[in-house]
Amino acid sequence: MARLGSEGLAALSPTEAVDLLERAAAWGRAEVVDALYDALGSCYPGGHPFFYESYALALALRYAHEDVARNLLDRGVDLLAKPHRPQGLRAMVPPDDTFTRFGLTRASQTLFLNPMDPTVSTEAFRDPHANEQLAGEPYAPTRDLAATCGLISRLAAEGLFEATVYDDLFRASLTAAWHALRHADKDEQGAQTCLALCHELLVLHRADGSGRHGDGRLFDLMEKMIVPRGDRKIALWICDERPTVFLHALTRLDWLRDETGFVTEAAGHLLRQDLSDAPSEDLATLLAVLAGIGEMSLVEKAAALPQVGAPALGAALEAASSAGHPDMAGWLIGRIGSLRPAGSGLDDLLL
């Protein structure tokens, strides 16, 4: 940058200026970031020196350059901002998608609609890719996913990401884990690293109601990750982290209830968790599916939950009878009878 001089910097196109900022972020040169802001700020009096800064922040996170990430965050850089045109712009600039690399921003109408859609946050978890650079030669510093996740966790713990960015970083990490397990060349270690970050973000969310640690969209995103032909590890992780999310998905999704082997495995995870806040209707669905499968030990555990009453047991009895599980049906009849006052007419239930 020193070779450019003040005249050279003034002559940079907006694209070239952003490229320099991104290269400084990718290589961890905080002093160059400062120099660029100082030098280019004087080129655009009264305006902002860069057309787009968010991708530079994504690169600082990707390559775990904490000093650069903090520098940009201190300057108010928003990871999900859309590009803006500096005042005094003296050149035509390319479409916004060029700067965001076609990643969604907070201005996108479909943000969070499909968790698999890439956003600018996604770039923090990606390997370098072809034609990523806006100008000049490719840059490809070595990256360490664990270092990236550790940096994001530290910054999030300090409340440096507002709720939408926090939610999207969680989404990006969860989908990175999903993709790491989805393909033939599975990356189990990478998936676990990303899931560990997701766990830390959920812990922060549960512990703090300030709004700086995400909101209810975290759980909506988790439910959307329960999809056909996805790796079971993601859904089982959801069972452990937020049982009510899986239970709601089970009530809502026909295909999931039909995956009886998987439901049996998931129920083993669910029934080890605290289900005191689980809605009774969702527990009724679980009980009915397990009764239809004939999983006696799991049915006994589910039926013991305080939210499970006679109506849910009656539905489970119907499922067991239809599926031809007489022992299960007999046990459920006894369980229903134990919940009814003497002389209440259990026989009416069986007509």
Coordinates of C-alpha atoms in Angstrom, one line a residue:
M1 CA 0.0 0.0 0.0
A2 CA 2.9 2.3 0.7
R3 CA 4.0 2.0 -2.9
L4 CA 0.6 3.5 -4.0
G5 CA 1.1 6.8 -2.3
S6 CA -1.7 9.3 -1.6
E7 CA -2.3 9.9 -5.3
G8 CA -2.5 6.2 -6.1
L9 CA -4.9 5.6 -3.2
A10 CA -7.1 8.5 -4.4
A11 CA -7.2 6.9 -7.9
L12 CA -8.4 3.5 -6.6
S13 CA -11.8 2.4 -7.9
P14 CA -14.3 1.4 -5.1
T15 CA -13.7 -2.2 -6.1
E16 CA -10.0 -2.0 -5.7
A17 CA -10.3 -0.2 -2.4
V18 CA -12.5 -2.9 -1.0
D19 CA -10.2 -5.6 -2.3
L20 CA -7.3 -4.0 -0.4
L21 CA -9.3 -4.0 2.8
E22 CA -10.2 -7.6 2.3
R23 CA -6.6 -8.6 1.6
A24 CA -5.5 -6.8 4.8
A25 CA -8.2 -8.7 6.7
A26 CA -7.4 -12.1 5.2
W27 CA -3.7 -11.7 6.0
G28 CA -4.3 -10.3 9.5
R29 CA -2.8 -6.9 8.9
A30 CA -4.6 -4.7 11.4
E31 CA -2.1 -1.8 10.8
V32 CA -2.9 -1.9 7.1
V33 CA -6.6 -1.8 7.9
D34 CA -6.0 1.3 10.0
A35 CA -3.9 2.9 7.3
L36 CA -6.5 2.3 4.6
Y37 CA -9.3 3.8 6.7
D38 CA -7.1 6.9 7.4
A39 CA -5.9 7.3 3.9
L40 CA -9.1 6.6 2.0
G41 CA -11.3 8.5 4.5
S42 CA -9.6 11.7 3.4
C43 CA -10.4 10.8 -0.3
Y44 CA -14.1 10.9 0.4
P45 CA -14.7 13.8 2.8
G46 CA -18.0 13.5 4.6
G47 CA -18.5 10.0 3.3
H48 CA -17.5 6.5 4.1
P49 CA -14.2 5.2 2.5
F50 CA -15.5 1.7 1.5
F51 CA -18.4 0.5 -0.6
Y52 CA -18.5 -2.7 1.4
E53 CA -16.7 -4.0 4.6
S54 CA -18.7 -7.0 5.7
Y55 CA -16.8 -9.5 3.6
A56 CA -13.6 -8.3 5.1
L57 CA -15.0 -9.1 8.5
A58 CA -16.1 -12.6 7.3
L59 CA -12.5 -13.1 6.1
A60 CA -11.1 -12.0 9.5
L61 CA -13.3 -14.5 11.2
R62 CA -12.5 -17.3 8.6
Y63 CA -8.7 -16.9 9.2
A64 CA -9.2 -16.2 12.9
H65 CA -7.5 -12.8 12.9
E66 CA -8.9 -11.5 16.2
D67 CA -7.2 -8.1 16.1
V68 CA -8.6 -7.3 12.6
A69 CA -12.1 -8.6 13.6
R70 CA -12.2 -6.5 16.7
N71 CA -10.9 -3.5 14.7
L72 CA -13.8 -3.8 12.2
L73 CA -16.4 -4.5 14.8
D74 CA -15.2 -1.4 16.7
R75 CA -15.8 0.6 13.5
G76 CA -19.4 -0.6 13.5
V77 CA -19.0 -3.1 10.6
D78 CA -22.1 -5.2 10.3
L79 CA -21.5 -8.7 9.0
L80 CA -24.9 -8.8 7.3
A81 CA -24.9 -5.2 5.9
K82 CA -25.7 -4.6 2.3
P83 CA -23.2 -2.5 0.2
H84 CA -23.5 1.3 0.4
R85 CA -22.2 3.9 -2.0
P86 CA -19.7 6.3 -0.4
Q87 CA -20.4 10.0 -1.0
G88 CA -18.2 11.5 -3.6
L89 CA -18.0 8.2 -5.6
R90 CA -16.2 8.9 -8.8
A91 CA -16.6 5.6 -10.7
M92 CA -19.2 3.2 -11.7
V93 CA -19.4 0.2 -9.4
P94 CA -20.6 -3.4 -10.1
P95 CA -23.8 -4.8 -8.7
D96 CA -24.2 -5.4 -5.0
D97 CA -24.0 -9.2 -5.5
T98 CA -20.4 -8.8 -6.7
F99 CA -19.4 -7.5 -3.3
T100 CA -21.4 -10.0 -1.3
R101 CA -20.4 -12.9 -3.5
F102 CA -24.1 -13.6 -3.9
G103 CA -24.5 -14.2 -0.2
L104 CA -27.7 -13.0 1.5
T105 CA -27.6 -9.9 3.8
R106 CA -30.1 -8.7 6.4
A107 CA -31.9 -6.8 3.6
S108 CA -32.6 -10.0 1.8
Q109 CA -36.3 -11.1 1.9
T110 CA -35.3 -14.7 2.2
L111 CA -32.9 -14.5 5.0
F112 CA -33.5 -17.4 7.4
L113 CA -36.2 -18.8 5.1
N114 CA -34.0 -21.7 3.9
P115 CA -31.1 -22.4 6.4
M116 CA -29.1 -23.8 3.5
D117 CA -29.0 -20.5 1.6
P118 CA -25.5 -19.0 1.8
T119 CA -25.2 -15.6 3.5
V120 CA -22.1 -13.5 4.1
S121 CA -21.8 -15.2 7.5
T122 CA -21.4 -18.5 5.6
E123 CA -18.1 -17.3 4.3
A124 CA -16.5 -17.5 7.8
F125 CA -16.9 -21.3 7.6
R126 CA -15.9 -21.9 4.0
D127 CA -12.6 -22.8 2.4
P128 CA -11.3 -20.2 0.0
H129 CA -13.0 -20.6 -3.4
A130 CA -12.2 -19.7 -7.0
N131 CA -12.7 -16.1 -8.1
E132 CA -13.4 -14.9 -4.5
Q133 CA -11.1 -12.0 -4.9
L134 CA -12.5 -8.7 -6.3
A135 CA -9.2 -7.7 -7.9
G136 CA -5.7 -9.1 -8.2
E137 CA -4.2 -12.5 -7.4
P138 CA -5.9 -15.0 -5.2
Y139 CA -5.2 -14.9 -1.5
A140 CA -5.3 -18.2 0.4
P141 CA -3.8 -18.1 3.9
T142 CA -4.0 -21.3 5.9
R143 CA -7.1 -21.6 8.0
D144 CA -8.1 -23.5 11.1
L145 CA -11.8 -24.2 11.7
A146 CA -11.3 -24.7 15.4
A147 CA -9.6 -21.3 15.6
T148 CA -12.4 -19.7 13.6
C149 CA -15.1 -21.2 15.9
G150 CA -13.1 -20.2 19.0
L151 CA -12.9 -16.6 17.9
I152 CA -16.6 -16.4 17.0
S153 CA -17.4 -17.9 20.5
R154 CA -15.3 -15.3 22.3
L155 CA -16.7 -12.3 20.4
A156 CA -20.2 -13.6 20.8
A157 CA -19.7 -14.0 24.6
E158 CA -18.8 -10.3 24.7
G159 CA -22.1 -9.4 23.0
L160 CA -20.3 -8.0 19.9
F161 CA -22.8 -9.4 17.5
E162 CA -26.4 -8.2 17.5
A163 CA -29.2 -10.7 17.4
T164 CA -29.6 -11.2 13.7
V165 CA -25.9 -11.7 13.1
Y166 CA -25.7 -14.0 16.1
D167 CA -28.6 -16.1 14.8
D168 CA -27.0 -16.2 11.4
L169 CA -23.6 -17.3 12.7
F170 CA -25.4 -20.1 14.5
R171 CA -27.2 -21.1 11.3
A172 CA -24.0 -21.0 9.3
S173 CA -22.1 -23.1 11.8
L174 CA -25.0 -25.6 12.0
T175 CA -25.2 -25.9 8.2
A176 CA -21.5 -26.3 8.0
A177 CA -21.8 -29.3 10.3
W178 CA -24.7 -30.6 8.2
H179 CA -22.7 -30.4 5.0
A180 CA -19.6 -32.0 6.7
L181 CA -21.7 -35.1 7.4
R182 CA -23.8 -35.1 4.3
H183 CA -21.4 -36.1 1.7
A184 CA -19.4 -39.3 1.1
D185 CA -16.1 -37.8 2.3
K186 CA -17.5 -37.0 5.7
D187 CA -15.5 -34.6 8.0
E188 CA -16.6 -35.8 11.5
Q189 CA -14.1 -33.7 13.3
G190 CA -15.1 -30.5 11.4
A191 CA -18.8 -31.3 12.1
Q192 CA -18.1 -31.7 15.8
T193 CA -16.2 -28.5 15.9
C194 CA -19.1 -26.6 14.4
L195 CA -21.6 -28.3 16.6
A196 CA -19.5 -27.4 19.7
L197 CA -19.7 -23.7 18.6
C198 CA -23.5 -24.1 18.2
H199 CA -23.7 -25.5 21.7
E200 CA -21.8 -22.6 23.1
L201 CA -24.0 -20.1 21.3
L202 CA -27.1 -21.9 22.7
V203 CA -25.6 -21.8 26.2
L204 CA -25.1 -18.0 25.9
H205 CA -28.6 -17.6 24.6
R206 CA -30.1 -19.5 27.5
A207 CA -28.1 -17.6 30.1
D208 CA -28.7 -14.1 28.9
G209 CA -32.0 -12.3 28.1
S210 CA -30.4 -9.1 26.8
G211 CA -31.1 -9.9 23.2
R212 CA -27.4 -9.8 22.3
H213 CA -27.2 -13.5 22.2
G214 CA -29.8 -14.4 19.6
D215 CA -33.6 -14.9 19.8
G216 CA -36.2 -17.5 19.0
R217 CA -35.1 -17.9 15.5
L218 CA -32.3 -20.1 16.8
F219 CA -34.9 -22.8 17.5
D220 CA -36.8 -22.3 14.2
L221 CA -33.5 -22.8 12.4
M222 CA -32.8 -26.0 14.3
E223 CA -36.2 -27.5 13.3
K224 CA -35.6 -26.6 9.7
M225 CA -32.4 -28.7 9.8
I226 CA -34.4 -31.9 10.4
V227 CA -34.8 -32.9 6.8
P228 CA -35.2 -36.2 4.8
R229 CA -32.0 -37.9 4.0
G230 CA -30.0 -35.7 6.3
D231 CA -27.4 -37.2 8.6
R232 CA -29.0 -38.5 11.8
K233 CA -26.3 -37.0 13.9
I234 CA -27.6 -33.5 13.4
A235 CA -31.2 -34.5 14.4
L236 CA -29.9 -36.4 17.4
W237 CA -27.8 -33.4 18.4
I238 CA -31.0 -31.3 18.3
C239 CA -32.7 -33.9 20.5
D240 CA -30.0 -33.4 23.1
E241 CA -29.8 -29.6 22.8
R242 CA -33.5 -28.7 22.5
P243 CA -35.8 -31.7 22.8
T244 CA -38.9 -29.6 22.2
V245 CA -37.7 -28.7 18.7
F246 CA -37.5 -32.4 17.7
L247 CA -40.8 -33.2 19.3
H248 CA -42.5 -30.4 17.5
A249 CA -41.0 -31.6 14.2
L250 CA -42.2 -35.1 14.9
T251 CA -45.8 -33.8 15.3
R252 CA -45.5 -31.7 12.2
L253 CA -43.7 -34.0 9.7
D254 CA -45.3 -37.1 8.3
W255 CA -42.1 -38.4 6.9
L256 CA -40.4 -38.2 10.2
R257 CA -43.0 -40.3 12.0
D258 CA -42.6 -42.9 9.2
E259 CA -38.9 -43.3 10.0
T260 CA -39.7 -45.6 12.9
G261 CA -36.1 -46.8 13.4
F262 CA -34.9 -43.3 13.7
V263 CA -37.7 -42.3 16.0
T264 CA -36.8 -45.1 18.3
E265 CA -33.2 -43.9 18.4
A266 CA -34.2 -40.3 18.9
A267 CA -36.6 -41.3 21.7
G268 CA -33.7 -42.8 23.6
H269 CA -32.1 -39.4 23.5
L270 CA -35.2 -37.4 24.2
L271 CA -36.3 -39.4 27.2
R272 CA -32.9 -38.8 28.9
Q273 CA -33.6 -35.0 28.8
D274 CA -35.6 -32.7 30.9
L275 CA -39.0 -32.7 29.1
S276 CA -40.9 -30.6 31.7
D277 CA -41.5 -27.9 29.2
A278 CA -42.6 -30.2 26.4
P279 CA -46.1 -29.6 25.1
S280 CA -48.5 -32.4 25.9
E281 CA -49.7 -32.8 22.3
D282 CA -46.1 -33.3 21.1
L283 CA -45.5 -35.9 23.8
A284 CA -48.8 -37.6 22.8
T285 CA -47.4 -37.9 19.2
L286 CA -44.2 -39.5 20.5
L287 CA -46.1 -41.9 22.6
A288 CA -48.4 -43.0 19.8
V289 CA -45.5 -43.6 17.4
L290 CA -43.6 -45.6 20.0
A291 CA -46.7 -47.6 20.8
G292 CA -47.2 -48.4 17.1
I293 CA -43.6 -49.6 16.8
G294 CA -44.0 -51.7 19.9
E295 CA -41.2 -50.2 22.0
M296 CA -42.4 -51.1 25.4
S297 CA -39.6 -49.7 27.5
L298 CA -39.7 -46.4 25.8
V299 CA -43.5 -46.2 26.0
E300 CA -43.3 -46.8 29.8
K301 CA -40.8 -43.9 30.1
A302 CA -42.9 -41.6 28.0
A303 CA -46.2 -42.5 29.7
A304 CA -44.6 -41.6 33.1
L305 CA -44.2 -38.0 32.1
P306 CA -46.7 -35.8 34.0
Q307 CA -48.0 -34.1 30.8
V308 CA -49.2 -37.5 29.5
G309 CA -52.9 -38.0 30.4
A310 CA -55.6 -40.5 29.5
P311 CA -56.3 -39.0 26.0
A312 CA -52.7 -39.4 25.0
L313 CA -52.7 -43.0 26.4
G314 CA -55.9 -43.7 24.5
A315 CA -54.3 -42.6 21.2
A316 CA -51.3 -44.8 22.0
L317 CA -53.6 -47.7 22.8
E318 CA -55.3 -47.3 19.4
A319 CA -51.9 -47.2 17.7
A320 CA -50.7 -50.3 19.5
S321 CA -53.9 -52.2 18.7
S322 CA -53.8 -51.2 15.0
A323 CA -50.2 -52.4 14.8
G324 CA -50.9 -55.7 16.4
H325 CA -49.1 -55.3 19.7
P326 CA -51.4 -57.0 22.3
D327 CA -48.9 -56.8 25.2
M328 CA -48.5 -53.1 24.6
A329 CA -52.2 -52.6 24.4
G330 CA -52.8 -54.5 27.6
W331 CA -50.2 -52.5 29.4
L332 CA -51.7 -49.2 28.2
I333 CA -55.2 -50.4 29.3
G334 CA -53.8 -50.9 32.8
R335 CA -52.0 -47.5 32.7
I336 CA -55.2 -45.8 31.7
G337 CA -57.1 -47.6 34.4
S338 CA -54.6 -46.4 37.0
L339 CA -55.3 -42.8 36.1
R340 CA -59.1 -43.1 36.4
P341 CA -61.0 -42.9 39.6
A342 CA -62.7 -46.2 40.7
G343 CA -66.0 -46.8 38.9
S344 CA -65.3 -44.2 36.2
G345 CA -66.2 -46.7 33.5
L346 CA -63.0 -47.8 31.9
D347 CA -65.0 -50.1 29.7
D348 CA -66.5 -47.1 27.9
L349 CA -63.0 -46.3 26.6
L350 CA -62.7 -49.7 25.0
L351 CA -66.0 -49.7 23.1

